[in-house]
mmCIF file of N, CA, C and O in Angstrom:
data_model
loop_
_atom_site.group_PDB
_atom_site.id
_atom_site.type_symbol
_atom_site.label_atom_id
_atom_site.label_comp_id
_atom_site.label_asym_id
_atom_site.label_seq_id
_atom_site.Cartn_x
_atom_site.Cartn_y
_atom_site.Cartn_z
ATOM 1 N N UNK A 11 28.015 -130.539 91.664
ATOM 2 C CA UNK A 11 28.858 -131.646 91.218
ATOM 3 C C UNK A 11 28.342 -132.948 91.826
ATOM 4 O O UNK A 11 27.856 -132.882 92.955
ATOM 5 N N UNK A 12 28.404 -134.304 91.103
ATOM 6 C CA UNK A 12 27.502 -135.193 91.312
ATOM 7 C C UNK A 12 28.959 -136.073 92.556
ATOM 8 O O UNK A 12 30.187 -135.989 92.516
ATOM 9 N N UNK A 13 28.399 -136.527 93.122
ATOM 10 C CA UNK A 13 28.602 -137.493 93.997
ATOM 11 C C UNK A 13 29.829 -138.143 93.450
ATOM 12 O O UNK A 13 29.826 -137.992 92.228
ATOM 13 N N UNK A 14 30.739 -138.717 93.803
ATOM 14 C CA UNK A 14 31.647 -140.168 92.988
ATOM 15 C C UNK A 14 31.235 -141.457 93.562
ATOM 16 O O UNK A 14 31.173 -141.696 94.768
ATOM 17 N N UNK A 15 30.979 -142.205 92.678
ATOM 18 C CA UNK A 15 30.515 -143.965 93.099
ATOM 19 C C UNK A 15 31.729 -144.122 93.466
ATOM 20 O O UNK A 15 32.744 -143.557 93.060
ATOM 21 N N UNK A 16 31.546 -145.170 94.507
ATOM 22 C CA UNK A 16 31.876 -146.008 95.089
ATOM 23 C C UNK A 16 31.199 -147.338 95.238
ATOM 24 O O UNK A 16 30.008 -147.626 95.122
ATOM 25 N N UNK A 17 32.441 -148.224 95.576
ATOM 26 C CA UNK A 17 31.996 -149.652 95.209
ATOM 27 C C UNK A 17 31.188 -150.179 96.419
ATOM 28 O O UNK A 17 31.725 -150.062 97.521
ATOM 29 N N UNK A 18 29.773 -150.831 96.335
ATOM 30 C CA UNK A 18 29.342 -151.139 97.407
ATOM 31 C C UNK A 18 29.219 -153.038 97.111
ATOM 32 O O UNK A 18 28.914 -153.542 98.191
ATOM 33 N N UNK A 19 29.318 -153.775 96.369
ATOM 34 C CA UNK A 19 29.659 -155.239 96.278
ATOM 35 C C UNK A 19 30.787 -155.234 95.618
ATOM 36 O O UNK A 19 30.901 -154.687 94.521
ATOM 37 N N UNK A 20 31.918 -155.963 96.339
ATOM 38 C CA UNK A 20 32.912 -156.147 95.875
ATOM 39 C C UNK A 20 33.105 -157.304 95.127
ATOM 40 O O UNK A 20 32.273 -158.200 95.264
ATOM 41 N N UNK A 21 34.076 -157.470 94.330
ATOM 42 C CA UNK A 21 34.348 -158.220 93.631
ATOM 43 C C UNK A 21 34.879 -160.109 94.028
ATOM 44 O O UNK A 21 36.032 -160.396 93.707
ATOM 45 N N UNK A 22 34.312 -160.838 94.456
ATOM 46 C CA UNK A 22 34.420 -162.142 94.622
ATOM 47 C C UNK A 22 35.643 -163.149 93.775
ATOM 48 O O UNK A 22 36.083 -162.899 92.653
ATOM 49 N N UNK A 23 35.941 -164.038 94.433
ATOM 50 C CA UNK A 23 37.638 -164.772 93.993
ATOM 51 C C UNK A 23 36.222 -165.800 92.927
ATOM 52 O O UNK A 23 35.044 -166.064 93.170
ATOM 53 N N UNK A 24 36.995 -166.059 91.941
ATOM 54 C CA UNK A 24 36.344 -166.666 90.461
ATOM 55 C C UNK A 24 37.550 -167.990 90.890
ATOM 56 O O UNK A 24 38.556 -167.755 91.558
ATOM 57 N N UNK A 25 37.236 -169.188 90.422
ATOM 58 C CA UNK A 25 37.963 -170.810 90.348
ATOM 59 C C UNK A 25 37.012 -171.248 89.364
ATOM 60 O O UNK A 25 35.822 -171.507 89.545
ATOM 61 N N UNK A 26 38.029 -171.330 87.740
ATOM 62 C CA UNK A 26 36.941 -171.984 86.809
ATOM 63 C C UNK A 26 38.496 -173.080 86.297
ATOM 64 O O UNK A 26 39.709 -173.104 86.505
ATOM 65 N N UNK A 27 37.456 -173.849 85.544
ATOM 66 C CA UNK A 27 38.737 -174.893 84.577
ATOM 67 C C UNK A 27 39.001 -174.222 83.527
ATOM 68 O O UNK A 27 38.556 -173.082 83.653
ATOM 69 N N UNK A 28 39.438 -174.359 82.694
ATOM 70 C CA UNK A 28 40.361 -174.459 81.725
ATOM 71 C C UNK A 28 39.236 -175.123 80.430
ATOM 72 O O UNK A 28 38.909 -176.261 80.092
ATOM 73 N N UNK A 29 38.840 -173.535 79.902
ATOM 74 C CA UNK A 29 37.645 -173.536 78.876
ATOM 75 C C UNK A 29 36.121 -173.362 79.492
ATOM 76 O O UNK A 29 35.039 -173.406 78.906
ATOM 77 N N UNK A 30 36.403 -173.166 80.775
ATOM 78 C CA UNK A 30 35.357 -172.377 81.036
ATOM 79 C C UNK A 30 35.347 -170.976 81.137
ATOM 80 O O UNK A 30 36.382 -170.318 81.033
ATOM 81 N N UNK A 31 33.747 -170.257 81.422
ATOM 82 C CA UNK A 31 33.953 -168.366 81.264
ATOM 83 C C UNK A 31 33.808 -168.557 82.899
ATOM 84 O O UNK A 31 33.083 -169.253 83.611
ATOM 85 N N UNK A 32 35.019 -167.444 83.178
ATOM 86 C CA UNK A 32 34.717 -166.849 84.231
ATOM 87 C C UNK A 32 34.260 -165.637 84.500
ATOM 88 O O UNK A 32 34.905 -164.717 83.996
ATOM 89 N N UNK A 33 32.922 -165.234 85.439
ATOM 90 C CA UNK A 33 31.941 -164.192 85.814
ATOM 91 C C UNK A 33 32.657 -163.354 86.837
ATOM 92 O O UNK A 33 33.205 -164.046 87.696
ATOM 93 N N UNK A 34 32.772 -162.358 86.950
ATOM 94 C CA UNK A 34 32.965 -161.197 87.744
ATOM 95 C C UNK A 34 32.247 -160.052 87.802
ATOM 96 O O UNK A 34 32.415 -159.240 86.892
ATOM 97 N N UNK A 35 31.387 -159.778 88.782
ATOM 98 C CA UNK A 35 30.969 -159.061 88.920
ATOM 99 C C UNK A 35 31.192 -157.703 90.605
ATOM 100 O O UNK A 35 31.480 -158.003 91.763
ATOM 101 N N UNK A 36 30.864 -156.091 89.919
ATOM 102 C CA UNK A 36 30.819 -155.695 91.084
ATOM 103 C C UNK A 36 29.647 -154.488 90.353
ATOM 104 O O UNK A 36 29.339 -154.071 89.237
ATOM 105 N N UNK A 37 29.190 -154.235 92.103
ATOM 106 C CA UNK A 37 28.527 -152.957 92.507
ATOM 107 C C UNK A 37 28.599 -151.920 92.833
ATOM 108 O O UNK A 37 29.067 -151.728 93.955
ATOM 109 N N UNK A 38 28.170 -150.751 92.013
ATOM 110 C CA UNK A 38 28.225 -149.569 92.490
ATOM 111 C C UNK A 38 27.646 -148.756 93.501
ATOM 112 O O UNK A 38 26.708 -149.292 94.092
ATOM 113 N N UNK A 39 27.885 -147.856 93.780
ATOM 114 C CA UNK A 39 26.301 -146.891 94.771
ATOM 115 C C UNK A 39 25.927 -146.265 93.981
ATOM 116 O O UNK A 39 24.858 -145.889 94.461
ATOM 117 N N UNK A 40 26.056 -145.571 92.491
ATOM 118 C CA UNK A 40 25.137 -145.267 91.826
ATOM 119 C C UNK A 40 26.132 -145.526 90.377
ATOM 120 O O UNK A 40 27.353 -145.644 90.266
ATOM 121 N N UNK A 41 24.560 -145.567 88.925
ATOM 122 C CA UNK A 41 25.420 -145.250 87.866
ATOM 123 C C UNK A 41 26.369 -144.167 87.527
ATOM 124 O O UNK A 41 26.051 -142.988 87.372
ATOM 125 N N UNK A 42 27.682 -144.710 87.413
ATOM 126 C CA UNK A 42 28.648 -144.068 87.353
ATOM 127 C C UNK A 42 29.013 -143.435 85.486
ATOM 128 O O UNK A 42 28.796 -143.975 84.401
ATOM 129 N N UNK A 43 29.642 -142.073 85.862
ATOM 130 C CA UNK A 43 29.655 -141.543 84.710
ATOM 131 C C UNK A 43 31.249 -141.434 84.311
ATOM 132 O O UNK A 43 31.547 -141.177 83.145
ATOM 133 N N UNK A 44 32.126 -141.609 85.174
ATOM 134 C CA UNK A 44 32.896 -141.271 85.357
ATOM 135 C C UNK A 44 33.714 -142.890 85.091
ATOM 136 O O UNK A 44 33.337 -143.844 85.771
ATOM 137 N N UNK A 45 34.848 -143.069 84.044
ATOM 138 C CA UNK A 45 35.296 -144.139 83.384
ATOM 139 C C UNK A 45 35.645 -145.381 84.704
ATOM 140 O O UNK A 45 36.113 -145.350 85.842
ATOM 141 N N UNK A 46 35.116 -146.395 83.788
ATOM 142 C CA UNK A 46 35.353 -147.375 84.637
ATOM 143 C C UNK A 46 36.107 -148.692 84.020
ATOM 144 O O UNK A 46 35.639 -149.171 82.987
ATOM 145 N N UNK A 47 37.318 -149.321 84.651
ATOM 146 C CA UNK A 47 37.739 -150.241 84.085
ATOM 147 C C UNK A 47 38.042 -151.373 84.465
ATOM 148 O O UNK A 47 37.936 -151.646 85.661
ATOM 149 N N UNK A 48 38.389 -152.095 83.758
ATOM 150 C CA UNK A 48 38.578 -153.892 84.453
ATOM 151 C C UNK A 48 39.979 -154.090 83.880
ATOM 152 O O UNK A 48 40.428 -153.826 82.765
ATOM 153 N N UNK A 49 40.637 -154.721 85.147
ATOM 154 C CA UNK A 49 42.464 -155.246 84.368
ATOM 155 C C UNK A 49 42.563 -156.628 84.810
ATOM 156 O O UNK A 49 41.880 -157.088 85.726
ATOM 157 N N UNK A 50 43.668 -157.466 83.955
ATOM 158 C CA UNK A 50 43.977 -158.323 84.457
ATOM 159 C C UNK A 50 45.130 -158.291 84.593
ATOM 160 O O UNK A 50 45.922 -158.097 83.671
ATOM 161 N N UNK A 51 45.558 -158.556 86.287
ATOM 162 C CA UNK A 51 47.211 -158.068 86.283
ATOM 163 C C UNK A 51 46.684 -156.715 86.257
ATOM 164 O O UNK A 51 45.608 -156.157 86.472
ATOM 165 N N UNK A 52 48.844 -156.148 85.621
ATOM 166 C CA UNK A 52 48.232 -154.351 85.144
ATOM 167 C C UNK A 52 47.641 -154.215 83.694
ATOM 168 O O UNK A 52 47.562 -153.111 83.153
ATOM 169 N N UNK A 53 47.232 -155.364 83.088
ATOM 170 C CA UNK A 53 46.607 -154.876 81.703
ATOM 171 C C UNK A 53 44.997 -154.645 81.691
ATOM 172 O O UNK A 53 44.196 -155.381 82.267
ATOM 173 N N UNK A 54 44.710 -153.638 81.030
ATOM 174 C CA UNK A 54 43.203 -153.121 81.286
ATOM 175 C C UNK A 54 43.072 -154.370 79.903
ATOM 176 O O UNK A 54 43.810 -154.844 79.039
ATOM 177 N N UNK A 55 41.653 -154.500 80.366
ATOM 178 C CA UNK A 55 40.804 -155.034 79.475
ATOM 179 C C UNK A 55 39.987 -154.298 78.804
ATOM 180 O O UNK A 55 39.656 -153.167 79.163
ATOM 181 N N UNK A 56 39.497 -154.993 77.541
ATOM 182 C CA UNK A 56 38.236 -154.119 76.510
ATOM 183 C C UNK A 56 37.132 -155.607 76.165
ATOM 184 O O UNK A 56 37.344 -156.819 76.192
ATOM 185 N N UNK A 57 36.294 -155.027 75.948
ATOM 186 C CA UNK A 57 35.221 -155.874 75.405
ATOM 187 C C UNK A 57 35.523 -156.097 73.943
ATOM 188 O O UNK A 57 35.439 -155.280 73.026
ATOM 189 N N UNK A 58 35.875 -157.312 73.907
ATOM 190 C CA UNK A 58 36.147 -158.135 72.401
ATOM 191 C C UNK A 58 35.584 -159.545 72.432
ATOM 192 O O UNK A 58 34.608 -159.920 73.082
ATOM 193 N N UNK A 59 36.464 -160.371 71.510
ATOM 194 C CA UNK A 59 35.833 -162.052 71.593
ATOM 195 C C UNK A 59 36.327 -162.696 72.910
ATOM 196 O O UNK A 59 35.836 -163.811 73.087
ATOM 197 N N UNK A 60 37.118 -162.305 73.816
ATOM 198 C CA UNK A 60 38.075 -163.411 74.718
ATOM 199 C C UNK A 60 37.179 -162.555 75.811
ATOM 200 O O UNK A 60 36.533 -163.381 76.454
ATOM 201 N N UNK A 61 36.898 -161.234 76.260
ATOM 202 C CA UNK A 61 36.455 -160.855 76.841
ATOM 203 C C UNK A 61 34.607 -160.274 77.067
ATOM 204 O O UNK A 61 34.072 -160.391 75.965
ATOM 205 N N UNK A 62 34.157 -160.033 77.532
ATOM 206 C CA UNK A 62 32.781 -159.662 77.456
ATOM 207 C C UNK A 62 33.043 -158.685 78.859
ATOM 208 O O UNK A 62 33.534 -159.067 79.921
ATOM 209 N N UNK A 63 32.529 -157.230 78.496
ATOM 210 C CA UNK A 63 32.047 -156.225 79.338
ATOM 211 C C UNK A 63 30.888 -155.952 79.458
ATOM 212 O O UNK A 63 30.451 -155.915 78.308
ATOM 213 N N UNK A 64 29.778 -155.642 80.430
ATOM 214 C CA UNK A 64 28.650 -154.754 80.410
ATOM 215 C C UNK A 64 28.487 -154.471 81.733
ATOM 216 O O UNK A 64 28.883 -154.919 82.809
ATOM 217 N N UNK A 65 27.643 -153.417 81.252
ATOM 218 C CA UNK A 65 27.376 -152.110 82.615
ATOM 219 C C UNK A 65 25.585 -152.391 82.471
ATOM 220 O O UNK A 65 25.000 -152.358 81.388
ATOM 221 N N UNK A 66 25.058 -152.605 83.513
ATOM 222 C CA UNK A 66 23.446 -152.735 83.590
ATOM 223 C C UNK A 66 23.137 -151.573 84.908
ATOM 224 O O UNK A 66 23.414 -151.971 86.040
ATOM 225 N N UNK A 67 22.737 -150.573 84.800
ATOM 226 C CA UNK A 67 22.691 -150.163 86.039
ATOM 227 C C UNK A 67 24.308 -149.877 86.563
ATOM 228 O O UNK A 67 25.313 -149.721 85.869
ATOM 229 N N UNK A 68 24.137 -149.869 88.303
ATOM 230 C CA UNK A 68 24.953 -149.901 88.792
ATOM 231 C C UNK A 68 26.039 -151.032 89.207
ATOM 232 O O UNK A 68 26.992 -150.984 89.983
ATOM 233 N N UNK A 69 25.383 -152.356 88.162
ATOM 234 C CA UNK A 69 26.030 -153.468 88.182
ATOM 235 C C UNK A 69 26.863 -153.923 87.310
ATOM 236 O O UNK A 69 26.312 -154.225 86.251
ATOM 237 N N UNK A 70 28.381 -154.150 87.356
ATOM 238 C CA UNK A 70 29.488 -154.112 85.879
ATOM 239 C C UNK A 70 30.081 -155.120 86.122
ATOM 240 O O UNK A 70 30.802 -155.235 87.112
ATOM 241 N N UNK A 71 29.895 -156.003 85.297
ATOM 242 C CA UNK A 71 29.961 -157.464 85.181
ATOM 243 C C UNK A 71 31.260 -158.042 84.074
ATOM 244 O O UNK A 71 30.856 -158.107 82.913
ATOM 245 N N UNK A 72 32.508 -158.398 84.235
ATOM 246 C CA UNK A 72 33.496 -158.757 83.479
ATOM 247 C C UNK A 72 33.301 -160.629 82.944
ATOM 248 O O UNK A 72 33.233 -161.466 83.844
ATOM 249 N N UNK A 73 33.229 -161.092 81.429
ATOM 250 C CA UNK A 73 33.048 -162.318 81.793
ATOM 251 C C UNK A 73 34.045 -162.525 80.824
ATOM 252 O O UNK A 73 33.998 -162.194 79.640
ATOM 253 N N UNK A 74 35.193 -163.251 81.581
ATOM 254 C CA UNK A 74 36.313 -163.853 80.347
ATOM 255 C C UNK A 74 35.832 -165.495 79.888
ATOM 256 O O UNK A 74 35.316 -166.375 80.577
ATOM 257 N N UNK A 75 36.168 -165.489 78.684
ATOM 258 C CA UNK A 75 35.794 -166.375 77.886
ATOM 259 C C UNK A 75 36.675 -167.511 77.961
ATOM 260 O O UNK A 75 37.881 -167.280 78.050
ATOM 261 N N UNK A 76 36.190 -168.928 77.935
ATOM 262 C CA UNK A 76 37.096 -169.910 77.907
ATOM 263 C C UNK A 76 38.596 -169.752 78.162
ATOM 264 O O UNK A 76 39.554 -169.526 77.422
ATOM 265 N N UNK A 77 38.392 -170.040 80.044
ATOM 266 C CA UNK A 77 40.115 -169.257 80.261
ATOM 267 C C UNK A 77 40.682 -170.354 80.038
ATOM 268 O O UNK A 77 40.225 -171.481 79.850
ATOM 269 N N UNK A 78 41.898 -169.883 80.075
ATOM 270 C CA UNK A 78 43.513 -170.465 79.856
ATOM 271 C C UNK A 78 44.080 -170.314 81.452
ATOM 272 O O UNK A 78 43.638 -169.600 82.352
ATOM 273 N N UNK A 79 44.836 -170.934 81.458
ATOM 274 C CA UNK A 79 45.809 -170.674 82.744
ATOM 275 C C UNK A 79 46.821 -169.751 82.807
ATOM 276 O O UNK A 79 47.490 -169.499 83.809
ATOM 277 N N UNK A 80 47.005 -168.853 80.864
ATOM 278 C CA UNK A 80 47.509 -167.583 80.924
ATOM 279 C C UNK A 80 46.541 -166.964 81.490
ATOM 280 O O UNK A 80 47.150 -166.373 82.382
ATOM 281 N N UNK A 81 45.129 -166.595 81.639
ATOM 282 C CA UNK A 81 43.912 -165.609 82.310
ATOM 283 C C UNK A 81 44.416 -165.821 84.185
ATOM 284 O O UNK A 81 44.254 -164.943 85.033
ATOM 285 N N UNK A 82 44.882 -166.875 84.381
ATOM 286 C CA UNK A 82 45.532 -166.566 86.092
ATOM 287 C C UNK A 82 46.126 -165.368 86.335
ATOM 288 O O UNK A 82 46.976 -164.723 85.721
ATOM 289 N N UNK A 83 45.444 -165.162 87.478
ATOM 290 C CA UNK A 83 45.765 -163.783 88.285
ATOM 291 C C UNK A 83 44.947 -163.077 88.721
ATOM 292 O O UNK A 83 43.866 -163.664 88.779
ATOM 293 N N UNK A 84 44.907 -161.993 89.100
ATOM 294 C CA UNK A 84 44.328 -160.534 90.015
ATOM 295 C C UNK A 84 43.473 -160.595 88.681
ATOM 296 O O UNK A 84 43.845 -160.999 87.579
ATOM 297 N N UNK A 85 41.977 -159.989 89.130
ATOM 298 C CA UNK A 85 41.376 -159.328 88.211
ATOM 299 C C UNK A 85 41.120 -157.932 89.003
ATOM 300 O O UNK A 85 40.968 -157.982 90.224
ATOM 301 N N UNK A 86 41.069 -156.662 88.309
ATOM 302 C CA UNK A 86 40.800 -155.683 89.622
ATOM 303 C C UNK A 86 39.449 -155.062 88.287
ATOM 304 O O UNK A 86 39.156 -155.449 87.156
ATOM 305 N N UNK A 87 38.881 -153.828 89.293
ATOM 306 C CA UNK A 87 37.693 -153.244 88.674
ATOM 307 C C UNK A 87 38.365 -151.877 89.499
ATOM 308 O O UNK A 87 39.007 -151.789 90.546
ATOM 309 N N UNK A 88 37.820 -150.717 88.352
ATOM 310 C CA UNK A 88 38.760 -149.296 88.933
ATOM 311 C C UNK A 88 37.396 -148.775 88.807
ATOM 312 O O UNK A 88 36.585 -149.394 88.118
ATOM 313 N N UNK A 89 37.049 -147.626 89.446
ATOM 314 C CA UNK A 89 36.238 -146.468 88.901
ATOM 315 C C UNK A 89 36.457 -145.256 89.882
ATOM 316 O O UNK A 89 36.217 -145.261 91.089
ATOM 317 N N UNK A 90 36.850 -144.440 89.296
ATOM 318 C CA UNK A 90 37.328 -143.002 90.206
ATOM 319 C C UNK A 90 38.852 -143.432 91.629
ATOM 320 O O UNK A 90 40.017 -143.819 91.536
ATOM 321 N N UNK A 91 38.056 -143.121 92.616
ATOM 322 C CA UNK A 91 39.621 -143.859 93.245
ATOM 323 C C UNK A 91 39.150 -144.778 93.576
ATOM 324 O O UNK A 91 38.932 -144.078 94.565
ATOM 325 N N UNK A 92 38.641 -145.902 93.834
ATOM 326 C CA UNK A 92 38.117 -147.078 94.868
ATOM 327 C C UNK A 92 38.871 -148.130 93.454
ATOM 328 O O UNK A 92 39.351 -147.828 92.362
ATOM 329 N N UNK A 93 38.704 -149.143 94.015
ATOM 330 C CA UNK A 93 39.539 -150.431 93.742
ATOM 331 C C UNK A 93 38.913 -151.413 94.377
ATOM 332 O O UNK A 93 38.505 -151.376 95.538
ATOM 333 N N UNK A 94 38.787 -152.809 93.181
ATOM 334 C CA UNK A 94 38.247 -153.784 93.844
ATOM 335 C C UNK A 94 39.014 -155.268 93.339
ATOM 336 O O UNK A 94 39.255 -155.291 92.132
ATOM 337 N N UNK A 95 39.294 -156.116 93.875
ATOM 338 C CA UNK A 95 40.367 -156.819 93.097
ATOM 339 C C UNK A 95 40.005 -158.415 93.602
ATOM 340 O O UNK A 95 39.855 -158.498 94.821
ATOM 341 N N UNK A 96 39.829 -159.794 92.780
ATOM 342 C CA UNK A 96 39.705 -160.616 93.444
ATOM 343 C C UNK A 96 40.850 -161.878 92.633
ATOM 344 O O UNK A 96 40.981 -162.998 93.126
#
């Protein structure tokens, strides 16, 4: 049975204006197979137009699109049990 990732760069506090994208990124210890997700608040996010997801490696990068001051708040990143939240 393979290993479970864990987060080894955590997730950094984002301060953008209002119509700019904000970048979030975190690191794994290895590519993870095992589901991984991004919330804002308690709502999970998906990759659509307001949002952008990708996984490169062990690096999973959340970029919300021209925020609003509804996008204020916690962003967290889940994968297996570890938690990363900025």
């Amino acid at each position: 049975k393979e290993p479970a990732a864990t987060i080894v760069e955590m997730l950094k506090d984002v301060t953008s204006y209002e119509g700019e994208d904000a970048v979030f990124e975190c690191r794994l210890s290895r590519e993870a197979t095992q589901d991984a997700q991004w919330f804002l608040g308690d709502v999970p996010l998906q990759s659509n137009e307001m949002n952008e997801i990708r996984v490169q490696g062990t690096c999973h990068t959340l970029i919300l699109r021209k925020v609003t001051l509804e996008d204020c708040g916690t962003i967290s990143f889940k994968v297996g049990q570890h938690t990363s939240a900025a």
